[in-house]
Amino acid sequence: MGIFKPKAWLSVVTDLDKTEPRSYKETLLHPRWKQAMLEGHEALIQNNTWPLTPLPQDHKVIGSKWVFRLKQTPSGEIARFKARLVAQGFSQDYGIDYFETSSPMVKLITIRLVFHYFISQLGHLIT
């Protein structure tokens, strides 16, 4: 019949410079995300986040996963690539798999608000 329509293949290309990876495998393909993972792991080691201990027979291993975030400046430019290793806490039992939780993160804006509050209260005390 002489009619020919070429097949068009849809190709999806993701730009990992502007998106957060969804899997560990995606991360390994991009040098900046891979470096962020290495930095996150090194921070855990330097801070002595956890000690390595043998697994008791009556306990189960708690899984972990990497969480990836792009940190941006107020103008929307990428400031840094951040990778964090987090425990899959939904499978933990209090008192068995962990005894305490901590989140030592504080943002600069929080400190500024607290200082502003105390200074404003101090002003009321002086007058």
mmCIF file of C-alpha atoms in Angstrom:
data_model
loop_
_atom_site.group_PDB
_atom_site.id
_atom_site.type_symbol
_atom_site.label_atom_id
_atom_site.label_comp_id
_atom_site.label_asym_id
_atom_site.label_seq_id
_atom_site.Cartn_x
_atom_site.Cartn_y
_atom_site.Cartn_z
ATOM 1 C CA MET A 1 0.000 0.000 0.000
ATOM 2 C CA GLY A 2 3.002 2.310 0.347
ATOM 3 C CA ILE A 3 1.926 4.075 3.556
ATOM 4 C CA PHE A 4 4.586 4.081 6.253
ATOM 5 C CA LYS A 5 4.461 5.792 9.630
ATOM 6 C CA PRO A 6 7.693 5.590 11.634
ATOM 7 C CA LYS A 7 7.395 4.630 15.301
ATOM 8 C CA ALA A 8 8.021 7.476 17.673
ATOM 9 C CA TRP A 9 9.690 6.476 20.917
ATOM 10 C CA LEU A 10 9.171 8.624 23.942
ATOM 11 C CA SER A 11 12.382 9.163 25.820
ATOM 12 C CA VAL A 12 12.259 10.542 29.344
ATOM 13 C CA VAL A 13 15.406 12.281 30.469
ATOM 14 C CA THR A 14 15.517 13.522 34.033
ATOM 15 C CA ASP A 15 17.819 16.316 35.019
ATOM 16 C CA LEU A 16 19.100 15.278 38.436
ATOM 17 C CA ASP A 17 20.632 18.719 38.880
ATOM 18 C CA LYS A 18 17.140 20.092 39.387
ATOM 19 C CA THR A 19 15.210 17.162 40.853
ATOM 20 C CA GLU A 20 15.556 14.950 43.882
ATOM 21 C CA PRO A 21 16.309 11.313 43.114
ATOM 22 C CA ARG A 22 13.726 8.734 44.105
ATOM 23 C CA SER A 23 16.032 5.795 44.591
ATOM 24 C CA TYR A 24 19.530 4.850 45.607
ATOM 25 C CA LYS A 25 20.242 3.606 42.076
ATOM 26 C CA GLU A 26 19.301 6.974 40.559
ATOM 27 C CA THR A 27 21.628 8.680 43.010
ATOM 28 C CA LEU A 28 24.655 6.651 42.012
ATOM 29 C CA LEU A 29 24.355 7.931 38.444
ATOM 30 C CA HIS A 30 24.874 11.545 39.483
ATOM 31 C CA PRO A 31 28.202 12.692 41.000
ATOM 32 C CA ARG A 32 26.722 15.526 43.100
ATOM 33 C CA TRP A 33 24.169 13.269 44.775
ATOM 34 C CA LYS A 34 26.778 10.579 45.279
ATOM 35 C CA GLN A 35 29.039 13.148 46.980
ATOM 36 C CA ALA A 36 26.113 14.263 49.166
ATOM 37 C CA MET A 37 25.632 10.657 50.284
ATOM 38 C CA LEU A 38 29.316 10.349 51.143
ATOM 39 C CA GLU A 39 29.170 13.595 53.141
ATOM 40 C CA GLY A 40 26.019 12.448 54.974
ATOM 41 C CA HIS A 41 27.631 9.128 55.857
ATOM 42 C CA GLU A 42 30.833 10.831 57.000
ATOM 43 C CA ALA A 43 28.812 13.166 59.259
ATOM 44 C CA LEU A 44 27.154 10.153 60.903
ATOM 45 C CA ILE A 45 30.550 8.574 61.552
ATOM 46 C CA GLN A 46 32.141 11.795 62.903
ATOM 47 C CA ASN A 47 29.207 12.491 65.236
ATOM 48 C CA ASN A 48 29.242 8.928 66.623
ATOM 49 C CA THR A 49 25.547 8.711 65.803
ATOM 50 C CA TRP A 50 25.377 5.051 66.707
ATOM 51 C CA PRO A 51 27.720 2.327 67.884
ATOM 52 C CA LEU A 52 28.063 -0.858 65.874
ATOM 53 C CA THR A 53 26.947 -3.786 68.000
ATOM 54 C CA PRO A 54 26.156 -7.433 67.355
ATOM 55 C CA LEU A 55 22.474 -8.158 66.744
ATOM 56 C CA PRO A 56 20.884 -10.072 69.623
ATOM 57 C CA GLN A 57 19.085 -13.235 68.528
ATOM 58 C CA ASP A 58 15.658 -12.064 69.709
ATOM 59 C CA HIS A 59 15.811 -8.741 67.815
ATOM 60 C CA LYS A 60 15.236 -7.798 64.219
ATOM 61 C CA VAL A 61 17.276 -5.508 61.993
ATOM 62 C CA ILE A 62 15.800 -2.041 61.530
ATOM 63 C CA GLY A 63 16.001 -0.958 57.925
ATOM 64 C CA SER A 64 17.171 2.397 56.724
ATOM 65 C CA LYS A 65 16.808 4.492 53.622
ATOM 66 C CA TRP A 66 18.364 7.554 52.088
ATOM 67 C CA VAL A 67 16.313 10.738 51.874
ATOM 68 C CA PHE A 68 17.442 13.310 49.314
ATOM 69 C CA ARG A 69 16.676 17.031 49.352
ATOM 70 C CA LEU A 70 17.769 20.010 47.297
ATOM 71 C CA LYS A 71 18.520 22.989 49.512
ATOM 72 C CA GLN A 72 17.753 26.231 47.689
ATOM 73 C CA THR A 73 18.540 29.880 48.234
ATOM 74 C CA PRO A 74 15.637 32.331 48.593
ATOM 75 C CA SER A 75 16.052 33.179 44.895
ATOM 76 C CA GLY A 76 15.508 29.521 43.956
ATOM 77 C CA GLU A 77 19.081 28.623 43.060
ATOM 78 C CA ILE A 78 20.467 25.333 44.325
ATOM 79 C CA ALA A 79 22.579 25.902 47.435
ATOM 80 C CA ARG A 80 23.515 22.280 48.078
ATOM 81 C CA PHE A 81 22.553 18.664 47.644
ATOM 82 C CA LYS A 82 21.656 16.982 50.934
ATOM 83 C CA ALA A 83 21.416 13.254 51.602
ATOM 84 C CA ARG A 84 20.345 11.805 54.946
ATOM 85 C CA LEU A 85 20.276 8.211 56.099
ATOM 86 C CA VAL A 86 17.176 7.625 58.221
ATOM 87 C CA ALA A 87 15.913 4.608 60.115
ATOM 88 C CA GLN A 88 12.607 3.130 59.037
ATOM 89 C CA GLY A 89 11.068 3.888 62.401
ATOM 90 C CA PHE A 90 7.701 2.309 61.632
ATOM 91 C CA SER A 91 9.253 -1.078 62.418
ATOM 92 C CA GLN A 92 10.740 -0.054 65.772
ATOM 93 C CA ASP A 93 9.401 -0.841 69.245
ATOM 94 C CA TYR A 94 10.056 1.673 72.041
ATOM 95 C CA GLY A 95 12.363 0.283 74.694
ATOM 96 C CA ILE A 96 13.482 -2.590 72.467
ATOM 97 C CA ASP A 97 14.858 -1.058 69.285
ATOM 98 C CA TYR A 98 15.419 2.435 70.677
ATOM 99 C CA PHE A 99 15.336 4.250 73.986
ATOM 100 C CA GLU A 100 15.378 7.874 72.930
ATOM 101 C CA THR A 101 14.998 10.116 69.928
ATOM 102 C CA SER A 102 16.756 13.345 69.156
ATOM 103 C CA SER A 103 16.635 15.972 66.486
ATOM 104 C CA PRO A 104 19.466 18.442 67.084
ATOM 105 C CA MET A 105 18.455 20.695 64.193
ATOM 106 C CA VAL A 106 17.635 24.334 64.799
ATOM 107 C CA LYS A 107 17.086 26.944 62.138
ATOM 108 C CA LEU A 108 18.595 30.404 62.287
ATOM 109 C CA ILE A 109 15.166 32.019 62.073
ATOM 110 C CA THR A 110 14.143 30.204 65.278
ATOM 111 C CA ILE A 111 17.132 31.613 67.154
ATOM 112 C CA ARG A 112 16.380 35.091 65.819
ATOM 113 C CA LEU A 113 12.743 34.854 66.954
ATOM 114 C CA VAL A 114 13.769 33.751 70.446
ATOM 115 C CA PHE A 115 16.286 36.604 70.738
ATOM 116 C CA HIS A 116 13.707 39.078 69.469
ATOM 117 C CA TYR A 117 11.196 37.875 72.056
ATOM 118 C CA PHE A 118 13.671 38.139 74.943
ATOM 119 C CA ILE A 119 14.858 41.586 73.866
ATOM 120 C CA SER A 120 11.278 42.827 73.580
ATOM 121 C CA GLN A 121 10.500 41.437 77.058
ATOM 122 C CA LEU A 122 13.657 43.019 78.438
ATOM 123 C CA GLY A 123 12.518 46.374 77.023
ATOM 124 C CA HIS A 124 9.237 46.065 78.937
ATOM 125 C CA LEU A 125 11.104 45.362 82.175
ATOM 126 C CA ILE A 126 13.361 48.403 81.849
ATOM 127 C CA THR A 127 10.549 50.934 81.253
#
